Amino acid sequence: MENLTPPGQGLYDPSKEHDACGIGFVVNINGEQTRDIVKQALCVLRNLDHRGATGAEPNTGDGAGILMQIPHYFMKRSCEGLGFELPDPGNYGVGMVFLPEERDQRRFCELTIERVLKEEGLPLLGWRKVPTNNSSLGDTAVRVEPVVRQFFVKKPGSIETELDFERKLFIARRRSTLAIEKSNLGKAHKDFYYMNSLSSRTIVYKGMLTPNQVELYFPDLNDPDIRSAIALVHSRFSTNTFPSWKLAHPYRYIIHNGEINTVQGNQNWMHARGQQFASALFGDDIHKVLPIIQEDGSDSAKFDNCLEFLSLTGRSLAHSMMMMIPEPWERHETMNDDLKAFYQFHSCMMEPWDGPASVAFTDGKVVGANLDRNGLRPSRYYVTRSGMVVLASEVGVLEIEPEDVLYKERLQPGRMLLIDTTQGRIISDDEIKSEIAGEHPYRQWLDDNLVSFSKTASGISYENPDIRPEDILHRQKIFGYSYEDLRIN
């Protein structure tokens, strides 16, 4: 497998990967897993073909894929002839991984994964080679085509909850990825390994494909037992960057259309805070997964890294999204004070991931979408009488009978759409944010602990009146204060 991605040169900088794409999802509100949801999502993907891009070869795409719930009956049947049986849903995880074509390199990656799983106390059930058909792919895509394999991990009896299992799978994924990347083999071969997903809830089928090639390349997706209640799809336009198999969407939690303009600062702050991370849920394992943000990812991949980490530390997906893409709250005169206090409190620990962006997200149980505060990447959705929600970056992606349409809407700037398939309902933006803002006494915490910037900006500290002005200036430089901060605040 060749590496066709060039190093940084001229105006191209691989650390500044951005893209503009087509996104969409189809969800059964009541959580009923059906074949129709998957077929409709793939239809949405095909109709987003114009939002993706190709190279000089019309059959080499920038990337396309689908994120859905694990289709248990299909997986169980597929593993019957492989020498192992799958337990009940939720009691096993599925890893989808891109591996090198060269046999020795591939075996090194597999053994590394197996070693890490054993060290983390996660029993490996077995491996499955994912059937693929590259006959529709262009030469460029074939030259960098990986071997696609799945592996299955049993939930140990010592792990009580599904979320605990997800957290353990996350640790195993990060550890194995870091071990391979830091090996001599990993240093010598860029992009020869990537784990798309490792979860007990969801699975990702994606690649350096056009939307029309996804079903052709992955015969699995045509099987009648591939069923889901949630399916997110993505057609990538890599803008000023290069396509690759691993940078195709969906990622493990999100699909994204737009750009995160602040991504370098977001990444730097996450790295800077890394050694101070603490979590009762992770315990000492927290240091196994650092750094959280993978430097060779696109802006979308880095956003996904952060969202995944925040949700696994005990926050809901909606809570995490509110931290990362907050509303413009500072001068919002009519915003509820509890909500304003929530945003102010979290602004002390997380800078906004800002830019023209529409992000759809799921953890396999809830699915939702959030729009940037300026509404620069529109998303529209339909709610049907038959209990389905269809959202996409534009209208007309799925043919729905007019009499089945309950209502049509568009995402509002800074607002969130959330569907909880376990509760079987759509939760309004006001209800989501009111509930989350009321979980803790954020205003009281701020009143008790927040030190006003104005007390220190002038060079006088009311906490320590003996500190010299030059020491204040020194500390302002360390913590990134600028002249603008001093002037505006």
Short mmCIF file of C-alpha atoms in Angstrom, two decimals:
data_model
loop_
_atom_site.label_atom_id
_atom_site.label_comp_id
_atom_site.label_asym_id
_atom_site.label_seq_id
_atom_site.Cartn_x
_atom_site.Cartn_y
_atom_site.Cartn_z
CA MET A 1 0.00 0.00 0.00
CA GLU A 2 1.57 3.25 -1.17
CA ASN A 3 1.52 6.59 0.60
CA LEU A 4 0.43 9.22 -1.90
CA THR A 5 -0.12 12.09 0.56
CA PRO A 6 2.68 14.64 0.06
CA PRO A 7 4.50 16.40 2.89
CA GLY A 8 3.82 20.05 3.66
CA GLN A 9 4.88 22.31 0.80
CA GLY A 10 3.92 25.67 -0.67
CA LEU A 11 0.45 26.62 0.53
CA TYR A 12 -0.33 23.06 1.63
CA ASP A 13 0.05 22.27 5.33
CA PRO A 14 -1.18 18.79 6.41
CA SER A 15 -1.80 20.10 9.93
CA LYS A 16 -4.53 22.40 8.59
CA GLU A 17 -6.86 19.84 7.03
CA HIS A 18 -10.35 21.28 6.37
CA ASP A 19 -13.25 20.13 4.27
CA ALA A 20 -16.71 21.12 3.02
CA CYS A 21 -19.06 18.24 2.53
CA GLY A 22 -22.56 16.78 2.37
CA ILE A 23 -24.05 15.27 5.53
CA GLY A 24 -27.25 13.46 6.38
CA PHE A 25 -28.91 11.06 8.77
CA VAL A 26 -32.03 8.94 8.96
CA VAL A 27 -33.34 7.81 12.34
CA ASN A 28 -36.32 5.84 13.60
CA ILE A 29 -37.55 7.87 16.57
CA ASN A 30 -38.73 4.78 18.45
CA GLY A 31 -35.42 2.97 18.07
CA GLU A 32 -36.79 0.21 15.84
CA GLN A 33 -33.97 -1.37 13.86
CA THR A 34 -35.03 -1.91 10.26
CA ARG A 35 -33.47 -2.59 6.90
CA ASP A 36 -35.30 0.44 5.50
CA ILE A 37 -33.35 2.90 7.65
CA VAL A 38 -30.05 1.67 6.20
CA LYS A 39 -31.39 1.64 2.63
CA GLN A 40 -32.80 5.15 3.01
CA ALA A 41 -29.55 6.45 4.49
CA LEU A 42 -27.60 5.00 1.55
CA CYS A 43 -30.12 6.68 -0.78
CA VAL A 44 -29.45 9.99 1.01
CA LEU A 45 -25.72 9.38 0.53
CA ARG A 46 -26.11 8.76 -3.21
CA ASN A 47 -28.13 11.97 -3.51
CA LEU A 48 -25.29 13.85 -1.83
CA ASP A 49 -22.87 12.81 -4.56
CA HIS A 50 -22.66 16.36 -5.87
CA ARG A 51 -21.45 17.55 -2.45
CA GLY A 52 -18.43 15.26 -2.60
CA ALA A 53 -15.45 15.50 -4.89
CA THR A 54 -13.20 13.38 -7.07
CA GLY A 55 -9.70 13.77 -8.42
CA ALA A 56 -8.73 13.70 -12.06
CA GLU A 57 -10.20 10.19 -12.05
CA PRO A 58 -13.98 10.38 -11.72
CA ASN A 59 -13.96 7.04 -9.89
CA THR A 60 -11.53 8.09 -7.15
CA GLY A 61 -13.54 9.88 -4.49
CA ASP A 62 -12.56 12.15 -1.60
CA GLY A 63 -14.38 9.85 0.78
CA ALA A 64 -17.80 8.56 1.79
CA GLY A 65 -19.25 6.27 4.43
CA ILE A 66 -21.94 5.32 6.89
CA LEU A 67 -22.11 5.14 10.70
CA MET A 68 -24.84 2.93 12.17
CA GLN A 69 -25.78 0.70 15.06
CA ILE A 70 -24.12 -2.71 15.15
CA PRO A 71 -26.35 -5.09 13.12
CA HIS A 72 -26.31 -7.94 15.64
CA TYR A 73 -28.03 -10.69 13.63
CA PHE A 74 -25.80 -10.07 10.63
CA MET A 75 -22.67 -10.13 12.79
CA LYS A 76 -23.78 -13.25 14.65
CA ARG A 77 -24.45 -15.10 11.41
CA SER A 78 -21.20 -13.90 9.84
CA CYS A 79 -19.15 -15.20 12.78
CA GLU A 80 -20.77 -18.65 12.99
CA GLY A 81 -18.30 -20.18 10.55
CA LEU A 82 -15.25 -18.48 12.04
CA GLY A 83 -14.93 -20.63 15.15
CA PHE A 84 -16.58 -18.34 17.70
CA GLU A 85 -20.04 -17.18 18.74
CA LEU A 86 -21.13 -13.69 19.68
CA PRO A 87 -22.91 -13.04 22.99
CA ASP A 88 -26.06 -10.92 23.27
CA PRO A 89 -26.08 -7.33 21.96
CA GLY A 90 -24.20 -4.95 24.23
CA ASN A 91 -21.99 -7.73 25.58
CA TYR A 92 -19.40 -7.49 22.81
CA GLY A 93 -17.63 -4.79 20.86
CA VAL A 94 -16.75 -4.68 17.17
CA GLY A 95 -13.57 -3.08 15.84
CA MET A 96 -13.38 -1.97 12.22
CA VAL A 97 -9.77 -1.46 11.20
CA PHE A 98 -7.72 -0.54 8.11
CA LEU A 99 -4.57 -2.68 7.96
CA PRO A 100 -1.50 -2.75 5.65
CA GLU A 101 -1.60 -4.92 2.57
CA GLU A 102 1.88 -6.33 3.27
CA ARG A 103 1.44 -9.50 5.34
CA ASP A 104 4.18 -9.00 7.94
CA GLN A 105 3.13 -5.41 8.59
CA ARG A 106 -0.49 -6.49 8.90
CA ARG A 107 0.39 -9.25 11.35
CA PHE A 108 2.40 -6.78 13.44
CA CYS A 109 -0.66 -4.54 13.76
CA GLU A 110 -2.94 -7.45 14.60
CA LEU A 111 -0.59 -8.78 17.28
CA THR A 112 -0.30 -5.30 18.79
CA ILE A 113 -4.08 -5.03 19.03
CA GLU A 114 -4.31 -8.50 20.57
CA ARG A 115 -1.58 -7.71 23.10
CA VAL A 116 -3.25 -4.47 24.21
CA LEU A 117 -6.64 -6.16 24.53
CA LYS A 118 -5.10 -8.84 26.74
CA GLU A 119 -3.34 -6.26 28.91
CA GLU A 120 -6.61 -4.39 29.36
CA GLY A 121 -8.47 -7.57 30.35
CA LEU A 122 -10.63 -7.64 27.22
CA PRO A 123 -11.12 -11.16 25.78
CA LEU A 124 -10.66 -11.33 22.00
CA LEU A 125 -13.31 -13.52 20.39
CA GLY A 126 -11.87 -13.55 16.88
CA TRP A 127 -11.22 -11.79 13.58
CA ARG A 128 -13.27 -11.44 10.39
CA LYS A 129 -12.02 -10.27 7.01
CA VAL A 130 -14.52 -7.77 5.66
CA PRO A 131 -15.48 -8.61 2.04
CA THR A 132 -14.63 -5.77 -0.35
CA ASN A 133 -14.97 -5.23 -4.09
CA ASN A 134 -12.64 -2.62 -5.58
CA SER A 135 -13.72 -3.09 -9.20
CA SER A 136 -15.44 0.31 -9.26
CA LEU A 137 -12.48 2.19 -7.71
CA GLY A 138 -10.02 4.35 -9.59
CA ASP A 139 -6.31 3.52 -9.73
CA THR A 140 -5.37 6.17 -7.15
CA ALA A 141 -7.76 4.75 -4.55
CA VAL A 142 -6.63 1.18 -5.27
CA ARG A 143 -2.94 2.08 -4.88
CA VAL A 144 -3.56 3.13 -1.25
CA GLU A 145 -6.32 0.61 -0.51
CA PRO A 146 -6.02 -1.05 2.92
CA VAL A 147 -7.10 -4.51 4.04
CA VAL A 148 -10.34 -4.11 5.99
CA ARG A 149 -10.85 -6.40 8.98
CA GLN A 150 -13.16 -6.63 11.97
CA PHE A 151 -12.36 -8.02 15.39
CA PHE A 152 -14.74 -8.90 18.19
CA VAL A 153 -14.19 -8.29 21.90
CA LYS A 154 -16.21 -9.87 24.70
CA LYS A 155 -17.42 -7.73 27.58
CA PRO A 156 -15.72 -9.04 30.76
CA GLY A 157 -17.86 -9.95 33.75
CA SER A 158 -15.99 -7.39 35.85
CA ILE A 159 -17.40 -4.53 33.75
CA GLU A 160 -20.88 -3.59 34.92
CA THR A 161 -22.30 -0.99 32.56
CA GLU A 162 -22.33 -0.48 28.82
CA LEU A 163 -20.68 2.92 29.21
CA ASP A 164 -17.88 1.38 31.29
CA PHE A 165 -17.34 -1.08 28.44
CA GLU A 166 -17.27 1.76 25.89
CA ARG A 167 -14.67 3.52 28.00
CA LYS A 168 -12.50 0.39 28.19
CA LEU A 169 -12.75 -0.12 24.42
CA PHE A 170 -11.69 3.51 23.93
CA ILE A 171 -8.61 2.93 26.09
CA ALA A 172 -7.72 -0.20 24.12
CA ARG A 173 -8.14 1.61 20.82
CA ARG A 174 -5.99 4.55 21.85
CA ARG A 175 -3.29 2.34 23.36
CA SER A 176 -3.01 0.11 20.31
CA THR A 177 -2.99 3.11 17.95
CA LEU A 178 -0.27 4.87 19.93
CA ALA A 179 1.81 1.69 20.13
CA ILE A 180 1.66 1.16 16.37
CA GLU A 181 2.29 4.82 15.51
CA LYS A 182 5.34 4.99 17.81
CA SER A 183 6.84 1.74 16.53
CA ASN A 184 9.62 1.79 13.95
CA LEU A 185 7.14 0.45 11.42
CA GLY A 186 4.62 3.15 12.20
CA LYS A 187 7.22 5.90 11.93
CA ALA A 188 8.40 4.59 8.56
CA HIS A 189 4.94 4.20 6.99
CA LYS A 190 2.42 7.03 7.24
CA ASP A 191 -1.31 6.21 7.14
CA PHE A 192 -0.83 2.45 6.86
CA TYR A 193 -3.05 1.73 9.87
CA TYR A 194 -6.30 3.23 11.18
CA MET A 195 -9.08 1.99 13.44
CA ASN A 196 -12.39 3.38 12.18
CA SER A 197 -14.39 2.32 15.21
CA LEU A 198 -14.31 0.09 18.27
CA SER A 199 -17.62 0.07 20.10
CA SER A 200 -20.37 -2.12 21.51
CA ARG A 201 -22.96 0.23 19.99
CA THR A 202 -21.88 1.50 16.59
CA ILE A 203 -19.80 0.58 13.56
CA VAL A 204 -18.35 2.61 10.67
CA TYR A 205 -18.07 1.54 7.02
CA LYS A 206 -16.14 4.18 5.08
CA GLY A 207 -13.30 4.69 2.64
CA MET A 208 -11.71 6.74 -0.12
CA LEU A 209 -14.88 6.28 -2.13
CA THR A 210 -17.58 8.18 -3.96
CA PRO A 211 -21.10 7.94 -2.48
CA ASN A 212 -22.18 5.53 -5.21
CA GLN A 213 -19.24 3.21 -4.50
CA VAL A 214 -19.96 2.60 -0.80
CA GLU A 215 -22.52 -0.17 -1.36
CA LEU A 216 -20.45 -1.66 -4.18
CA TYR A 217 -17.23 -1.71 -2.19
CA PHE A 218 -18.81 -3.17 0.98
CA PRO A 219 -21.11 -6.09 0.03
CA ASP A 220 -22.05 -6.33 3.73
CA LEU A 221 -24.25 -3.27 3.29
CA ASN A 222 -26.49 -5.11 0.81
CA ASP A 223 -27.33 -7.92 3.25
CA PRO A 224 -30.98 -8.00 4.46
CA ASP A 225 -29.76 -8.44 8.05
CA ILE A 226 -27.89 -5.13 8.04
CA ARG A 227 -30.41 -3.21 10.15
CA SER A 228 -30.26 -0.11 12.29
CA ALA A 229 -32.45 2.53 13.90
CA ILE A 230 -29.80 5.20 13.29
CA ALA A 231 -27.66 5.82 10.21
CA LEU A 232 -25.39 8.81 9.52
CA VAL A 233 -23.86 9.30 6.05
CA HIS A 234 -21.24 11.64 4.63
CA SER A 235 -19.93 12.71 1.24
CA ARG A 236 -16.53 14.43 1.54
CA PHE A 237 -15.18 17.42 -0.33
CA SER A 238 -11.62 17.81 0.95
CA THR A 239 -11.32 21.42 -0.27
CA ASN A 240 -7.64 22.43 -0.04
CA THR A 241 -6.39 19.10 1.29
CA PHE A 242 -5.81 15.56 0.10
CA PRO A 243 -8.22 12.64 0.32
CA SER A 244 -7.29 9.49 2.21
CA TRP A 245 -8.98 6.36 3.48
CA LYS A 246 -8.79 7.31 7.15
CA LEU A 247 -9.96 10.93 6.74
CA ALA A 248 -13.23 9.88 5.13
CA HIS A 249 -16.25 10.46 7.37
CA PRO A 250 -18.14 9.36 9.39
CA TYR A 251 -15.91 9.38 12.43
CA ARG A 252 -16.77 7.50 15.60
CA TYR A 253 -19.32 10.04 16.83
CA ILE A 254 -19.83 12.70 14.17
CA ILE A 255 -20.33 13.76 10.60
CA HIS A 256 -19.34 17.33 9.82
CA ASN A 257 -19.90 19.85 7.07
CA GLY A 258 -17.82 23.01 7.22
CA GLU A 259 -14.64 24.20 8.87
CA ILE A 260 -13.41 24.61 12.43
CA ASN A 261 -11.41 27.81 12.05
CA THR A 262 -10.11 27.74 15.63
CA VAL A 263 -8.88 24.14 15.48
CA GLN A 264 -5.18 24.90 16.07
CA GLY A 265 -5.95 26.81 19.25
CA ASN A 266 -8.43 24.16 20.38
CA GLN A 267 -5.83 21.44 19.86
CA ASN A 268 -3.11 23.40 21.65
CA TRP A 269 -5.29 24.04 24.68
CA MET A 270 -6.31 20.38 24.88
CA HIS A 271 -2.64 19.38 24.82
CA ALA A 272 -1.73 22.01 27.41
CA ARG A 273 -4.38 20.79 29.82
CA GLY A 274 -3.70 17.10 29.21
CA GLN A 275 -1.45 16.48 32.21
CA GLN A 276 -4.08 18.02 34.51
CA PHE A 277 -6.89 15.74 33.34
CA ALA A 278 -8.51 13.77 36.13
CA SER A 279 -11.59 11.55 36.06
CA ALA A 280 -13.09 9.23 38.64
CA LEU A 281 -14.44 7.14 35.74
CA PHE A 282 -11.05 6.70 34.06
CA GLY A 283 -8.91 6.70 37.20
CA ASP A 284 -5.24 6.10 36.46
CA ASP A 285 -6.15 4.98 32.92
CA ILE A 286 -6.59 8.62 31.92
CA HIS A 287 -2.90 8.94 31.07
CA LYS A 288 -3.01 5.93 28.75
CA VAL A 289 -5.11 7.81 26.20
CA LEU A 290 -3.09 11.04 25.96
CA PRO A 291 -2.82 12.97 23.74
CA ILE A 292 -6.57 13.19 23.18
CA ILE A 293 -6.27 15.10 19.89
CA GLN A 294 -4.50 13.20 17.12
CA GLU A 295 -2.23 15.66 15.33
CA ASP A 296 -2.49 14.08 11.88
CA GLY A 297 -6.29 14.30 11.81
CA SER A 298 -8.45 16.81 9.96
CA ASP A 299 -10.41 19.49 11.81
CA SER A 300 -13.40 17.12 11.82
CA ALA A 301 -11.34 14.24 13.21
CA LYS A 302 -9.99 16.45 15.99
CA PHE A 303 -13.49 17.64 16.86
CA ASP A 304 -14.55 13.99 17.06
CA ASN A 305 -11.58 13.18 19.34
CA CYS A 306 -12.64 15.88 21.80
CA LEU A 307 -16.36 15.05 21.71
CA GLU A 308 -15.67 11.36 22.30
CA PHE A 309 -13.44 12.10 25.28
CA LEU A 310 -15.89 14.54 26.89
CA SER A 311 -18.79 12.10 26.56
CA LEU A 312 -16.79 9.20 28.01
CA THR A 313 -15.90 11.28 31.07
CA GLY A 314 -19.55 11.21 32.12
CA ARG A 315 -21.16 14.06 30.21
CA SER A 316 -24.08 13.50 27.87
CA LEU A 317 -23.52 14.10 24.17
CA ALA A 318 -25.76 17.17 24.31
CA HIS A 319 -23.76 18.55 27.27
CA SER A 320 -20.49 17.98 25.41
CA MET A 321 -21.79 19.64 22.25
CA MET A 322 -22.94 22.67 24.27
CA MET A 323 -19.40 22.98 25.63
CA MET A 324 -17.79 22.75 22.21
CA ILE A 325 -20.26 24.82 20.15
CA PRO A 326 -21.85 27.26 22.61
CA GLU A 327 -24.48 29.80 21.70
CA PRO A 328 -23.42 33.48 21.64
CA TRP A 329 -24.30 33.95 25.30
CA GLU A 330 -22.22 36.86 26.59
CA ARG A 331 -24.45 39.67 25.32
CA HIS A 332 -27.66 37.68 25.01
CA GLU A 333 -30.15 39.86 26.88
CA THR A 334 -33.04 37.39 27.01
CA MET A 335 -31.13 34.17 27.77
CA ASN A 336 -32.09 32.39 30.97
CA ASP A 337 -29.50 33.12 33.67
CA ASP A 338 -29.03 29.41 34.49
CA LEU A 339 -28.10 28.74 30.87
CA LYS A 340 -25.85 31.79 30.72
CA ALA A 341 -24.12 30.57 33.89
CA PHE A 342 -23.64 27.14 32.29
CA TYR A 343 -21.89 28.66 29.27
CA GLN A 344 -19.82 31.03 31.41
CA PHE A 345 -18.69 28.21 33.71
CA HIS A 346 -17.66 25.97 30.84
CA SER A 347 -15.90 28.81 29.02
CA CYS A 348 -13.32 28.62 31.81
CA MET A 349 -12.37 25.09 30.77
CA MET A 350 -13.14 24.86 27.04
CA GLU A 351 -12.76 27.36 24.21
CA PRO A 352 -15.46 27.28 21.49
CA TRP A 353 -14.71 25.13 18.46
CA ASP A 354 -15.75 27.94 16.18
CA GLY A 355 -16.35 28.23 12.46
CA PRO A 356 -19.02 27.71 9.82
CA ALA A 357 -20.06 24.19 10.78
CA SER A 358 -22.99 21.81 10.87
CA VAL A 359 -22.30 18.75 13.00
CA ALA A 360 -24.49 15.67 13.37
CA PHE A 361 -23.62 13.25 16.15
CA THR A 362 -24.63 9.97 17.75
CA ASP A 363 -23.53 7.51 20.43
CA GLY A 364 -25.77 4.77 19.08
CA LYS A 365 -28.70 5.72 21.30
CA VAL A 366 -29.25 9.42 20.79
CA VAL A 367 -28.72 11.25 17.53
CA GLY A 368 -28.70 14.96 16.97
CA ALA A 369 -27.30 17.94 15.13
CA ASN A 370 -25.91 21.32 16.04
CA LEU A 371 -25.33 24.43 13.96
CA ASP A 372 -22.64 27.07 14.40
CA ARG A 373 -23.66 30.29 16.09
CA ASN A 374 -23.85 32.20 12.77
CA GLY A 375 -25.81 29.56 10.87
CA LEU A 376 -23.33 29.55 7.99
CA ARG A 377 -23.74 25.82 7.16
CA PRO A 378 -27.48 25.19 6.75
CA SER A 379 -29.13 21.88 7.62
CA ARG A 380 -32.77 21.00 7.05
CA TYR A 381 -34.86 18.16 8.41
CA TYR A 382 -38.19 16.41 7.99
CA VAL A 383 -40.22 14.67 10.69
CA THR A 384 -42.64 12.07 9.35
CA ARG A 385 -45.90 10.67 10.70
CA SER A 386 -44.39 7.19 10.45
CA GLY A 387 -41.83 8.09 13.14
CA MET A 388 -38.75 9.02 11.16
CA VAL A 389 -36.45 12.05 11.12
CA VAL A 390 -34.38 12.84 8.03
CA LEU A 391 -31.74 15.58 8.22
CA ALA A 392 -29.31 16.69 5.54
CA SER A 393 -27.23 19.61 4.39
CA GLU A 394 -29.94 20.34 1.82
CA VAL A 395 -33.48 19.36 0.88
CA GLY A 396 -34.54 16.70 -1.61
CA VAL A 397 -32.17 13.96 -0.44
CA LEU A 398 -34.93 11.41 0.16
CA GLU A 399 -38.29 11.03 -1.49
CA ILE A 400 -41.01 11.18 1.15
CA GLU A 401 -44.72 11.11 0.42
CA PRO A 402 -46.20 14.56 1.20
CA GLU A 403 -48.99 13.08 3.32
CA ASP A 404 -46.37 11.41 5.55
CA VAL A 405 -44.60 14.69 6.36
CA LEU A 406 -45.56 15.91 9.83
CA TYR A 407 -43.45 19.05 9.57
CA LYS A 408 -40.31 20.47 8.00
CA GLU A 409 -37.76 22.65 9.75
CA ARG A 410 -34.22 23.93 9.51
CA LEU A 411 -31.58 24.06 12.21
CA GLN A 412 -31.31 27.51 13.75
CA PRO A 413 -27.94 29.17 14.49
CA GLY A 414 -26.55 27.86 17.76
CA ARG A 415 -29.53 25.55 18.26
CA MET A 416 -29.65 21.78 18.66
CA LEU A 417 -31.89 18.99 17.40
CA LEU A 418 -31.89 15.83 19.53
CA ILE A 419 -33.68 12.51 19.10
CA ASP A 420 -33.53 9.99 21.94
CA THR A 421 -34.36 6.56 20.54
CA THR A 422 -34.55 4.97 24.02
CA GLN A 423 -37.23 7.46 25.07
CA GLY A 424 -38.76 7.45 21.58
CA ARG A 425 -39.07 11.22 21.22
CA ILE A 426 -37.60 14.42 19.85
CA ILE A 427 -36.29 16.66 22.62
CA SER A 428 -36.54 20.40 21.95
CA ASP A 429 -33.57 22.74 22.17
CA ASP A 430 -35.16 24.59 25.11
CA GLU A 431 -35.81 21.37 27.05
CA ILE A 432 -32.31 19.98 26.45
CA LYS A 433 -30.54 23.12 27.54
CA SER A 434 -32.84 23.88 30.46
CA GLU A 435 -32.31 20.39 31.86
CA ILE A 436 -28.52 20.45 31.42
CA ALA A 437 -28.14 23.99 32.77
CA GLY A 438 -30.16 23.02 35.86
CA GLU A 439 -28.10 19.94 36.74
CA HIS A 440 -25.64 21.91 38.87
CA PRO A 441 -25.58 25.34 40.61
CA TYR A 442 -23.29 26.92 38.02
CA ARG A 443 -24.09 30.49 39.05
CA GLN A 444 -23.23 29.75 42.66
CA TRP A 445 -19.98 28.09 41.63
CA LEU A 446 -19.06 31.16 39.60
CA ASP A 447 -19.94 33.58 42.39
CA ASP A 448 -17.88 31.58 44.87
CA ASN A 449 -14.82 30.89 42.74
CA LEU A 450 -14.47 33.19 39.74
CA VAL A 451 -11.88 35.95 40.07
CA SER A 452 -12.71 38.99 37.95
CA PHE A 453 -10.20 39.78 35.22
CA SER A 454 -10.43 43.48 36.06
CA LYS A 455 -8.85 42.82 39.46
CA THR A 456 -5.65 41.52 37.91
CA ALA A 457 -5.43 43.29 34.54
CA SER A 458 -4.34 46.59 36.09
CA GLY A 459 -1.36 44.99 37.79
CA ILE A 460 -3.03 44.91 41.22
CA SER A 461 -4.08 41.63 42.79
CA TYR A 462 -6.64 41.87 45.55
CA GLU A 463 -5.78 38.31 46.48
CA ASN A 464 -2.05 39.13 46.85
CA PRO A 465 -1.54 42.90 47.08
CA ASP A 466 2.24 42.45 47.43
CA ILE A 467 2.71 40.96 43.94
CA ARG A 468 4.83 43.29 41.81
CA PRO A 469 3.39 44.69 38.53
CA GLU A 470 6.20 43.02 36.52
CA ASP A 471 5.15 39.66 38.00
CA ILE A 472 1.58 40.28 36.89
CA LEU A 473 2.84 41.06 33.37
CA HIS A 474 4.93 37.89 33.39
CA ARG A 475 1.90 35.80 34.37
CA GLN A 476 -0.30 37.47 31.77
CA LYS A 477 2.19 36.44 29.09
CA ILE A 478 2.33 32.86 30.38
CA PHE A 479 -1.44 32.50 30.26
CA GLY A 480 -1.83 34.09 26.84
CA TYR A 481 -3.37 37.44 27.76
CA SER A 482 -3.29 39.87 24.84
CA TYR A 483 -3.68 43.64 24.51
CA GLU A 484 -7.19 42.96 23.19
CA ASP A 485 -8.08 41.09 26.38
CA LEU A 486 -6.91 44.04 28.47
CA ARG A 487 -8.64 46.61 26.30
CA ILE A 488 -12.02 44.88 25.99
CA ASN A 489 -12.30 43.55 29.53
#
